[in-house]
């Protein structure tokens, strides 16, 4: 399930590193839940519709934001909570909720990133080395990450994930979350495998820290 939210204009500037606020907003709506402590089987995009000002971001015409879940029951609970309390961040509020069911896939899909994709290699560094599409092991680790989520969900499907190495506008972005700086990638991915696995990956996101707003896919 994917929910598309239409948010009203902000009443105060939004800092460029607002990602952690979306995480807090999501968990405010969900209330007491185990999502903080379990492997994240959900993902959410960044806000769309902003323009930059010297002191932050402004959404003069409002913003759009999507949240995806593997478990439809969580999405249903979220809708109920938003309707009871539509207030969002920096004076914004949810004006509309659109529910879209999962698209049908074949055995290959090309999906742009809706938020930067973060992937780390822990083999030589306990804190993890941040990887880009050019690193040799990046695609292998992206694939391992989504396979771990499939296994956690009790699903036995094959899938392979690669960054699109031909994408000429790929870039990395340094993102600060409460004082910790993370380097993530803005680049489309190519997924091959079972259609159910591709659908699952689109909902839960790819890479690491999807529960903190990384790795969402269009």
Coordinates of N, CA and C in Angstrom, one line a residue:
X1 N 0.8 -1.2 0.0 CA 0.0 0.0 0.0 C 0.9 1.2 0.0
X2 N 0.4 2.2 -0.7 CA 1.1 3.5 -0.7 C 0.1 4.6 -0.5
X3 N 0.4 5.5 0.4 CA -0.4 6.7 0.7 C 0.3 8.0 0.2
X4 N -0.4 8.7 -0.6 CA 0.1 10.0 -1.1 C -0.7 11.1 -0.3
X5 N 0.1 11.9 0.4 CA -0.5 13.0 1.2 C -0.3 14.3 0.6
X6 N -1.3 15.1 0.5 CA -1.2 16.5 0.1 C -1.2 17.4 1.3
X7 N -0.1 18.1 1.5 CA 0.1 19.0 2.7 C -0.1 20.4 2.3
X8 N -0.6 21.2 3.3 CA -0.8 22.6 3.1 C 0.6 23.4 3.1
X9 N 0.5 24.6 2.8 CA 1.7 25.5 2.9 C 2.3 25.5 4.3
X10 N 3.6 25.6 4.4 CA 4.3 25.7 5.7 C 4.1 27.2 6.2
X11 N 4.1 27.4 7.5 CA 3.9 28.7 8.1 C 5.3 29.2 8.6
X12 N 6.3 28.4 8.6 CA 7.6 28.8 9.0 C 8.6 28.0 8.2
X13 N 9.8 28.6 7.9 CA 10.8 27.9 7.0 C 11.1 26.5 7.5
X14 N 11.4 25.7 6.6 CA 11.8 24.3 6.9 C 13.3 24.1 6.7
X15 N 14.0 23.7 7.7 CA 15.5 23.5 7.5 C 15.8 22.5 6.5
X16 N 16.9 22.6 5.8 CA 17.2 21.7 4.7 C 17.3 20.3 5.2
X17 N 17.8 20.1 6.4 CA 17.9 18.7 7.0 C 16.6 18.4 7.8
X18 N 15.5 18.3 7.2 CA 14.2 18.1 7.9 C 13.8 16.6 8.0
X19 N 14.6 15.7 7.4 CA 14.2 14.3 7.3 C 13.8 13.7 8.6
X20 N 14.5 14.0 9.7 CA 14.2 13.4 11.0 C 12.8 13.9 11.5
X21 N 12.3 15.0 11.0 CA 11.0 15.5 11.4 C 9.9 14.6 10.8
X22 N 10.2 14.2 9.6 CA 9.2 13.3 9.0 C 9.1 11.9 9.7
X23 N 10.3 11.4 10.1 CA 10.3 10.2 10.9 C 9.5 10.4 12.2
X24 N 9.7 11.5 12.9 CA 8.9 11.7 14.1 C 7.5 11.9 13.9
X25 N 7.1 12.5 12.7 CA 5.7 12.7 12.4 C 5.0 11.4 12.1
X26 N 5.7 10.5 11.4 CA 5.2 9.2 11.1 C 4.9 8.4 12.4
X27 N 5.8 8.4 13.3 CA 5.6 7.6 14.5 C 4.6 8.3 15.5
X28 N 4.5 9.6 15.4 CA 3.4 10.3 16.1 C 2.1 9.8 15.7
X29 N 1.9 9.6 14.4 CA 0.6 9.2 13.9 C 0.4 7.7 14.2
X30 N 1.4 6.9 14.2 CA 1.3 5.5 14.4 C 1.2 5.2 15.9
X31 N 1.6 6.1 16.8 CA 1.5 5.9 18.2 C 2.4 4.7 18.7
X32 N 2.0 4.1 19.8 CA 2.8 3.0 20.3 C 2.9 1.8 19.2
X33 N 4.1 1.5 18.8 CA 4.2 0.4 17.8 C 5.6 -0.1 17.9
X34 N 5.9 -1.2 17.2 CA 7.2 -1.9 17.3 C 8.1 -1.5 16.1
X35 N 7.6 -0.6 15.3 CA 8.4 -0.2 14.1 C 9.8 0.3 14.4
X36 N 9.9 1.0 15.6 CA 11.2 1.6 16.0 C 12.2 0.5 16.1
X37 N 11.8 -0.7 16.6 CA 12.8 -1.7 17.1 C 12.9 -2.8 16.0
X38 N 12.1 -2.9 15.0 CA 12.2 -4.0 14.1 C 12.8 -3.6 12.8
X39 N 13.0 -4.5 11.9 CA 13.5 -4.2 10.6 C 12.4 -3.4 9.8
X40 N 12.8 -2.3 9.2 CA 11.8 -1.4 8.6 C 11.2 -2.0 7.4
X41 N 9.9 -2.3 7.4 CA 9.2 -2.8 6.3 C 8.3 -1.7 5.8
X42 N 8.8 -0.5 5.7 CA 8.1 0.7 5.2 C 9.1 1.7 4.7
X43 N 8.7 2.6 3.9 CA 9.6 3.7 3.5 C 8.8 4.9 3.2
X44 N 9.5 6.1 3.2 CA 8.8 7.3 2.8 C 9.7 8.3 2.1
X45 N 9.0 9.0 1.2 CA 9.8 9.9 0.3 C 10.1 11.2 1.0
X46 N 10.9 12.1 0.4 CA 11.0 13.4 0.8 C 9.9 14.2 0.3
X47 N 9.7 15.4 0.9 CA 8.6 16.3 0.4 C 8.9 16.8 -1.0
X48 N 7.9 17.0 -1.8 CA 8.0 17.6 -3.1 C 7.3 18.9 -3.2
X49 N 7.8 19.8 -4.0 CA 7.2 21.1 -4.2 C 7.8 22.3 -3.6
X50 N 9.1 22.1 -3.1 CA 9.7 23.2 -2.4 C 10.5 24.2 -3.3
X51 N 10.8 25.3 -2.8 CA 11.8 26.2 -3.5 C 12.7 26.7 -2.3
X52 N 14.0 26.9 -2.7 CA 15.0 27.3 -1.7 C 14.9 28.8 -1.4
X53 N 15.1 29.0 -0.1 CA 15.3 30.4 0.4 C 16.6 30.4 1.2
X54 N 17.1 31.5 1.5 CA 18.4 31.6 2.2 C 18.3 30.9 3.6
X55 N 17.2 31.0 4.2 CA 17.0 30.4 5.6 C 16.3 29.1 5.6
X56 N 16.2 28.4 4.4 CA 15.6 27.1 4.5 C 14.7 26.9 3.2
X57 N 13.7 26.0 3.4 CA 12.8 25.6 2.3 C 11.4 26.2 2.5
X58 N 10.8 26.5 1.5 CA 9.4 27.0 1.6 C 8.5 26.2 0.6
X59 N 7.3 25.9 1.0 CA 6.4 25.2 0.1 C 5.2 26.1 -0.1
X60 N 5.3 27.1 -0.9 CA 4.3 28.1 -1.1 C 3.0 27.5 -1.6
X61 N 3.0 26.5 -2.4 CA 1.8 25.8 -2.9 C 1.6 24.5 -2.2
X62 N 2.1 24.3 -1.1 CA 2.0 23.0 -0.4 C 3.0 22.0 -0.8
X63 N 2.8 20.8 -0.4 CA 3.8 19.7 -0.7 C 3.1 18.4 -0.9
X64 N 3.7 17.5 -1.5 CA 3.2 16.1 -1.6 C 4.3 15.2 -1.0
X65 N 3.8 14.1 -0.4 CA 4.6 13.2 0.4 C 4.0 11.8 0.3
X66 N 4.8 10.8 0.1 CA 4.2 9.4 0.1 C 4.8 8.6 1.2
X67 N 4.1 7.6 1.7 CA 4.5 6.7 2.7 C 4.0 5.3 2.1
X68 N 4.9 4.3 2.1 CA 4.6 3.0 1.6 C 4.8 1.9 2.7
X69 N 3.9 0.9 2.7 CA 4.0 -0.2 3.7 C 3.9 -1.5 3.1
X70 N 4.6 -2.5 3.6 CA 4.3 -3.9 3.2 C 3.0 -4.4 3.9
X71 N 2.8 -4.0 5.1 CA 1.6 -4.4 5.9 C 0.5 -3.4 5.7
X72 N -0.5 -3.8 5.0 CA -1.6 -2.8 4.8 C -2.4 -2.4 6.0
X73 N -2.3 -3.2 7.1 CA -3.0 -2.9 8.3 C -2.3 -1.6 8.9
X74 N -1.0 -1.5 8.8 CA -0.4 -0.3 9.3 C -0.8 0.9 8.5
X75 N -0.9 0.8 7.2 CA -1.4 1.9 6.4 C -2.8 2.3 6.8
X76 N -3.7 1.3 7.1 CA -5.1 1.6 7.6 C -5.0 2.4 8.9
X77 N -4.2 2.0 9.8 CA -4.1 2.6 11.1 C -3.6 4.1 10.9
X78 N -2.6 4.2 10.0 CA -2.1 5.6 9.7 C -3.2 6.5 9.2
X79 N -4.0 6.0 8.3 CA -5.1 6.9 7.7 C -6.0 7.4 8.9
X80 N -6.4 6.5 9.7 CA -7.2 6.8 10.8 C -6.6 7.9 11.7
X81 N -5.3 7.7 12.0 CA -4.6 8.7 12.9 C -4.5 10.1 12.2
X82 N -4.2 10.1 10.9 CA -4.1 11.3 10.2 C -5.4 12.1 10.2
X83 N -6.5 11.4 10.0 CA -7.8 12.0 10.0 C -8.1 12.6 11.4
X84 N -7.6 12.0 12.4 CA -7.9 12.6 13.8 C -7.0 13.7 14.1
X85 N -5.7 13.7 13.6 CA -4.8 14.8 13.8 C -4.0 15.0 12.6
X86 N -4.4 15.9 11.7 CA -3.8 16.1 10.4 C -2.6 17.1 10.5
X87 N -2.2 17.6 11.6 CA -1.1 18.5 11.8 C 0.2 17.8 11.4
X88 N 1.1 18.5 10.7 CA 2.3 17.9 10.2 C 3.5 18.7 10.8
X89 N 4.4 19.1 9.9 CA 5.6 19.9 10.4 C 5.6 21.3 10.0
X90 N 6.1 22.2 10.8 CA 6.3 23.6 10.5 C 5.1 24.3 10.0
X91 N 4.0 24.0 10.7 CA 2.7 24.6 10.4 C 1.9 23.9 9.2
X92 N 2.4 22.9 8.6 CA 1.7 22.2 7.5 C 0.7 21.3 8.1
X93 N -0.3 20.9 7.3 CA -1.3 20.0 7.7 C -1.7 19.2 6.5
X94 N -2.2 18.0 6.7 CA -2.6 17.1 5.7 C -4.0 17.5 5.2
X95 N -4.1 17.8 3.9 CA -5.4 18.2 3.3 C -6.1 17.1 2.5
X96 N -5.3 16.1 2.1 CA -5.9 15.1 1.3 C -5.0 13.8 1.4
X97 N -5.7 12.7 1.4 CA -5.0 11.3 1.4 C -5.5 10.6 0.2
X98 N -4.6 10.1 -0.6 CA -4.9 9.3 -1.8 C -4.2 7.9 -1.6
X99 N -5.0 6.9 -1.6 CA -4.5 5.5 -1.5 C -4.3 4.9 -2.9
X100 N -3.1 4.4 -3.1 CA -2.8 3.7 -4.4 C -2.3 2.3 -4.1
X101 N -2.9 1.4 -4.8 CA -2.5 0.0 -4.6 C -1.2 -0.3 -5.4
X102 N -0.5 -1.4 -5.1 CA 0.8 -1.7 -5.7 C 0.6 -1.9 -7.2
X103 N 1.5 -1.4 -8.0 CA 1.5 -1.7 -9.4 C 1.9 -3.1 -9.7
X104 N 1.5 -3.6 -10.8 CA 1.9 -5.0 -11.3 C 3.3 -4.8 -12.0
X105 N 4.2 -5.7 -11.7 CA 5.5 -5.7 -12.3 C 5.8 -7.0 -13.1
X106 N 6.7 -7.0 -14.0 CA 7.2 -8.2 -14.7 C 8.5 -8.6 -13.9
X107 N 9.4 -9.2 -14.6 CA 10.6 -9.6 -13.9 C 11.8 -8.6 -13.9
X108 N 11.5 -7.3 -14.3 CA 12.5 -6.3 -14.3 C 11.8 -4.9 -14.2
X109 N 12.4 -4.0 -13.4 CA 11.8 -2.7 -13.2 C 12.9 -1.7 -13.1
X110 N 12.6 -0.5 -13.5 CA 13.5 0.7 -13.4 C 12.9 1.7 -12.6
X111 N 13.4 2.0 -11.4 CA 12.8 2.9 -10.4 C 13.7 4.0 -10.0
X112 N 13.2 5.2 -10.1 CA 14.0 6.4 -9.6 C 13.9 6.4 -8.1
X113 N 14.9 7.1 -7.5 CA 14.9 7.3 -6.1 C 14.0 8.4 -5.7
X114 N 13.2 8.2 -4.7 CA 12.3 9.3 -4.1 C 12.9 9.9 -2.9
X115 N 14.0 9.3 -2.4 CA 14.8 9.8 -1.3 C 16.2 9.2 -1.5
X116 N 17.2 9.9 -1.0 CA 18.6 9.3 -1.3 C 18.7 7.9 -0.7
X117 N 19.5 7.1 -1.4 CA 19.7 5.7 -1.1 C 21.0 5.6 -0.3
X118 N 20.9 5.0 0.9 CA 22.1 4.9 1.7 C 22.5 3.5 1.8
X119 N 23.8 3.2 1.6 CA 24.3 1.8 1.7 C 25.7 1.8 2.3
X120 N 25.9 1.0 3.3 CA 27.2 1.0 4.0 C 27.8 -0.4 4.0
X121 N 29.1 -0.5 4.0 CA 29.8 -1.7 4.1 C 30.5 -1.8 5.5
X122 N 30.1 -2.9 6.2 CA 30.6 -3.1 7.6 C 31.7 -4.1 7.7
X123 N 32.2 -4.6 6.5 CA 33.2 -5.6 6.6 C 34.5 -5.2 7.2
X124 N 34.9 -3.9 7.0 CA 36.2 -3.5 7.5 C 36.0 -2.3 8.5
X125 N 34.8 -1.9 8.8 CA 34.6 -0.8 9.7 C 33.3 -1.0 10.5
X126 N 33.3 -1.2 11.8 CA 32.1 -1.4 12.6 C 31.0 -0.3 12.4
X127 N 31.5 0.9 12.1 CA 30.5 2.0 11.9 C 30.0 2.1 10.5
X128 N 30.6 1.3 9.6 CA 30.2 1.2 8.2 C 30.8 2.3 7.3
X129 N 31.3 1.9 6.1 CA 31.8 2.8 5.1 C 30.7 3.1 4.1
X130 N 30.5 4.4 3.9 CA 29.4 4.8 3.0 C 29.9 4.5 1.5
X131 N 29.0 3.9 0.7 CA 29.3 3.5 -0.6 C 28.5 4.3 -1.6
X132 N 29.1 4.5 -2.8 CA 28.4 5.2 -3.9 C 28.2 4.1 -5.0
X133 N 27.5 4.5 -6.1 CA 27.3 3.5 -7.2 C 28.6 3.0 -7.8
X134 N 29.7 3.8 -7.7 CA 30.9 3.4 -8.3 C 31.7 2.3 -7.5
X135 N 31.4 2.1 -6.2 CA 32.1 1.1 -5.5 C 31.8 -0.3 -5.9
X136 N 32.8 -1.1 -5.9 CA 32.7 -2.5 -6.4 C 31.6 -3.3 -5.8
X137 N 31.4 -3.2 -4.4 CA 30.5 -4.0 -3.7 C 29.1 -3.4 -3.5
X138 N 28.9 -2.2 -4.0 CA 27.6 -1.5 -3.7 C 26.4 -2.3 -4.1
X139 N 26.3 -2.8 -5.4 CA 25.1 -3.5 -5.8 C 24.9 -4.9 -5.1
X140 N 26.0 -5.5 -4.7 CA 25.9 -6.7 -3.9 C 25.3 -6.5 -2.6
X141 N 25.7 -5.4 -1.9 CA 25.2 -5.1 -0.6 C 23.8 -4.6 -0.7
X142 N 23.4 -3.8 -1.7 CA 22.0 -3.4 -1.9 C 21.1 -4.7 -2.1
X143 N 21.6 -5.7 -2.8 CA 20.8 -6.9 -3.0 C 20.7 -7.7 -1.7
X144 N 21.8 -7.8 -0.9 CA 21.8 -8.5 0.3 C 20.8 -7.8 1.3
X145 N 20.8 -6.5 1.3 CA 19.9 -5.7 2.2 C 18.4 -6.1 2.0
X146 N 18.0 -6.0 0.7 CA 16.6 -6.3 0.4 C 16.3 -7.8 0.6
X147 N 17.2 -8.7 0.4 CA 17.0 -10.1 0.6 C 16.8 -10.4 2.1
X148 N 17.5 -9.6 3.0 CA 17.4 -9.8 4.4 C 16.0 -9.3 4.8
X149 N 15.4 -8.3 4.2 CA 14.1 -7.9 4.5 C 13.0 -8.9 4.0
X150 N 13.3 -9.4 2.9 CA 12.4 -10.5 2.4 C 12.3 -11.6 3.3
X151 N 13.5 -12.0 3.8 CA 13.6 -13.2 4.7 C 12.9 -12.8 6.0
X152 N 13.1 -11.6 6.5 CA 12.4 -11.1 7.8 C 10.9 -11.2 7.6
X153 N 10.4 -10.9 6.5 CA 9.0 -10.9 6.2 C 8.4 -12.3 5.9
X154 N 9.3 -13.3 5.9 CA 8.9 -14.6 5.6 C 8.6 -14.9 4.1
X155 N 9.3 -14.1 3.2 CA 9.1 -14.3 1.8 C 10.3 -14.9 1.2
X156 N 10.1 -15.8 0.3 CA 11.2 -16.5 -0.4 C 11.1 -16.2 -1.9
X157 N 11.7 -15.0 -2.3 CA 11.7 -14.6 -3.6 C 13.1 -14.2 -4.0
X158 N 13.5 -14.4 -5.3 CA 14.8 -13.9 -5.7 C 14.7 -12.5 -6.3
X159 N 15.8 -11.7 -6.0 CA 15.8 -10.4 -6.5 C 17.3 -9.9 -6.6
X160 N 17.6 -9.0 -7.6 CA 18.9 -8.4 -7.7 C 18.7 -7.0 -7.9
X161 N 19.5 -6.1 -7.2 CA 19.3 -4.7 -7.3 C 20.7 -4.1 -7.8
X162 N 20.6 -3.2 -8.8 CA 21.8 -2.5 -9.3 C 21.5 -1.0 -9.4
X163 N 22.5 -0.2 -9.1 CA 22.3 1.2 -9.4 C 22.5 1.3 -11.0
X164 N 21.8 2.3 -11.5 CA 21.9 2.6 -13.0 C 23.3 3.3 -13.2
X165 N 24.3 2.6 -13.7 CA 25.6 3.2 -13.8 C 25.7 4.1 -15.0
X166 N 24.6 4.1 -15.9 CA 24.6 5.0 -17.1 C 23.9 6.3 -16.8
X167 N 23.4 6.5 -15.6 CA 22.6 7.7 -15.2 C 23.6 8.8 -15.0
X168 N 23.6 9.8 -15.9 CA 24.6 10.9 -15.9 C 24.4 11.9 -14.8
X169 N 23.2 12.0 -14.2 CA 23.0 13.0 -13.1 C 23.0 12.4 -11.7
X170 N 23.6 11.2 -11.6 CA 23.8 10.6 -10.3 C 24.7 11.5 -9.4
X171 N 24.3 11.6 -8.1 CA 25.1 12.4 -7.2 C 24.9 11.9 -5.8
X172 N 25.9 12.3 -4.9 CA 25.8 11.9 -3.5 C 25.3 13.2 -2.7
X173 N 24.7 12.9 -1.6 CA 24.2 14.1 -0.8 C 24.6 13.8 0.7
X174 N 25.1 14.8 1.4 CA 25.4 14.6 2.8 C 24.2 15.1 3.6
X175 N 23.7 14.2 4.4 CA 22.4 14.5 5.1 C 22.7 14.4 6.6
X176 N 22.4 15.5 7.4 CA 22.6 15.5 8.8 C 21.3 15.1 9.5
X177 N 21.4 14.1 10.4 CA 20.3 13.7 11.2 C 20.7 13.8 12.6
X178 N 20.3 14.9 13.3 CA 20.6 15.1 14.7 C 22.1 15.0 15.0
X179 N 22.9 15.7 14.1 CA 24.3 15.8 14.3 C 25.1 14.7 13.7
X180 N 24.5 13.6 13.2 CA 25.2 12.6 12.5 C 25.0 12.8 11.0
X181 N 26.2 12.8 10.3 CA 26.1 13.1 8.9 C 26.2 11.8 8.1
X182 N 25.3 11.6 7.2 CA 25.2 10.4 6.4 C 25.4 10.8 4.9
X183 N 26.2 10.0 4.2 CA 26.3 10.2 2.7 C 25.5 9.2 2.0
X184 N 24.5 9.7 1.2 CA 23.6 8.8 0.4 C 23.6 9.2 -1.0
X185 N 23.0 8.4 -1.8 CA 23.0 8.5 -3.3 C 21.7 8.8 -3.9
X186 N 21.7 9.7 -4.9 CA 20.5 10.0 -5.7 C 20.8 9.4 -7.1
X187 N 20.2 8.3 -7.3 CA 20.4 7.5 -8.5 C 19.3 6.5 -8.7
X188 N 18.8 6.3 -9.9 CA 17.8 5.2 -10.1 C 18.4 3.8 -9.9
X189 N 17.5 2.8 -9.7 CA 18.0 1.5 -9.6 C 17.3 0.6 -10.6
X190 N 17.9 -0.5 -10.9 CA 17.4 -1.5 -11.8 C 17.2 -2.8 -11.0
X191 N 16.0 -3.3 -10.9 CA 15.7 -4.5 -10.1 C 15.2 -5.6 -11.1
X192 N 15.8 -6.8 -10.8 CA 15.4 -8.0 -11.6 C 15.1 -9.1 -10.6
X193 N 14.1 -9.9 -10.9 CA 13.7 -11.0 -10.1 C 12.2 -11.2 -10.1
X194 N 11.7 -11.9 -9.1 CA 10.3 -12.1 -9.0 C 9.5 -10.8 -8.9
X195 N 8.4 -10.7 -9.7 CA 7.6 -9.5 -9.6 C 7.1 -9.2 -8.2
X196 N 6.9 -10.2 -7.3 CA 6.5 -10.0 -5.9 C 7.6 -9.3 -5.1
X197 N 8.8 -9.7 -5.4 CA 10.0 -9.2 -4.7 C 10.2 -7.7 -5.1
X198 N 10.0 -7.4 -6.4 CA 10.2 -6.0 -6.9 C 9.1 -5.1 -6.2
X199 N 7.9 -5.6 -6.2 CA 6.8 -4.9 -5.5 C 7.1 -4.7 -4.0
X200 N 7.6 -5.7 -3.4 CA 8.0 -5.6 -2.0 C 9.1 -4.5 -1.8
X201 N 10.1 -4.5 -2.6 CA 11.2 -3.6 -2.5 C 10.7 -2.1 -2.7
X202 N 9.8 -2.0 -3.6 CA 9.2 -0.6 -3.9 C 8.5 -0.1 -2.6
X203 N 7.9 -1.0 -1.9 CA 7.2 -0.5 -0.7 C 8.1 -0.3 0.5
X204 N 9.1 -1.2 0.7 CA 9.9 -1.1 1.9 C 11.1 -0.2 1.7
X205 N 11.5 0.1 0.5 CA 12.7 0.8 0.2 C 13.9 -0.1 0.2
X206 N 15.0 0.5 -0.3 CA 16.2 -0.3 -0.4 C 17.4 0.4 0.3
X207 N 18.4 -0.4 0.6 CA 19.6 0.1 1.3 C 19.3 0.2 2.8
X208 N 20.1 0.9 3.5 CA 20.0 1.0 5.0 C 19.2 2.3 5.4
X209 N 18.8 2.2 6.6 CA 18.0 3.3 7.3 C 16.8 3.8 6.5
X210 N 16.1 2.8 5.9 CA 14.8 3.2 5.2 C 13.8 3.8 6.2
X211 N 13.9 3.3 7.5 CA 13.0 3.8 8.5 C 13.2 5.3 8.9
X212 N 14.4 5.8 8.4 CA 14.7 7.2 8.7 C 14.6 8.1 7.5
X213 N 13.9 7.5 6.4 CA 13.7 8.4 5.3 C 14.7 8.2 4.1
X214 N 15.5 7.2 4.1 CA 16.4 6.9 3.0 C 15.8 5.7 2.2
X215 N 16.2 5.7 0.9 CA 15.9 4.5 0.1 C 14.5 4.4 -0.5
X216 N 13.7 5.4 -0.4 CA 12.3 5.3 -1.0 C 12.4 5.3 -2.5
X217 N 11.5 4.5 -3.2 CA 11.5 4.4 -4.6 C 10.2 4.9 -5.2
X218 N 10.3 5.6 -6.3 CA 9.1 6.1 -7.0 C 8.2 4.9 -7.5

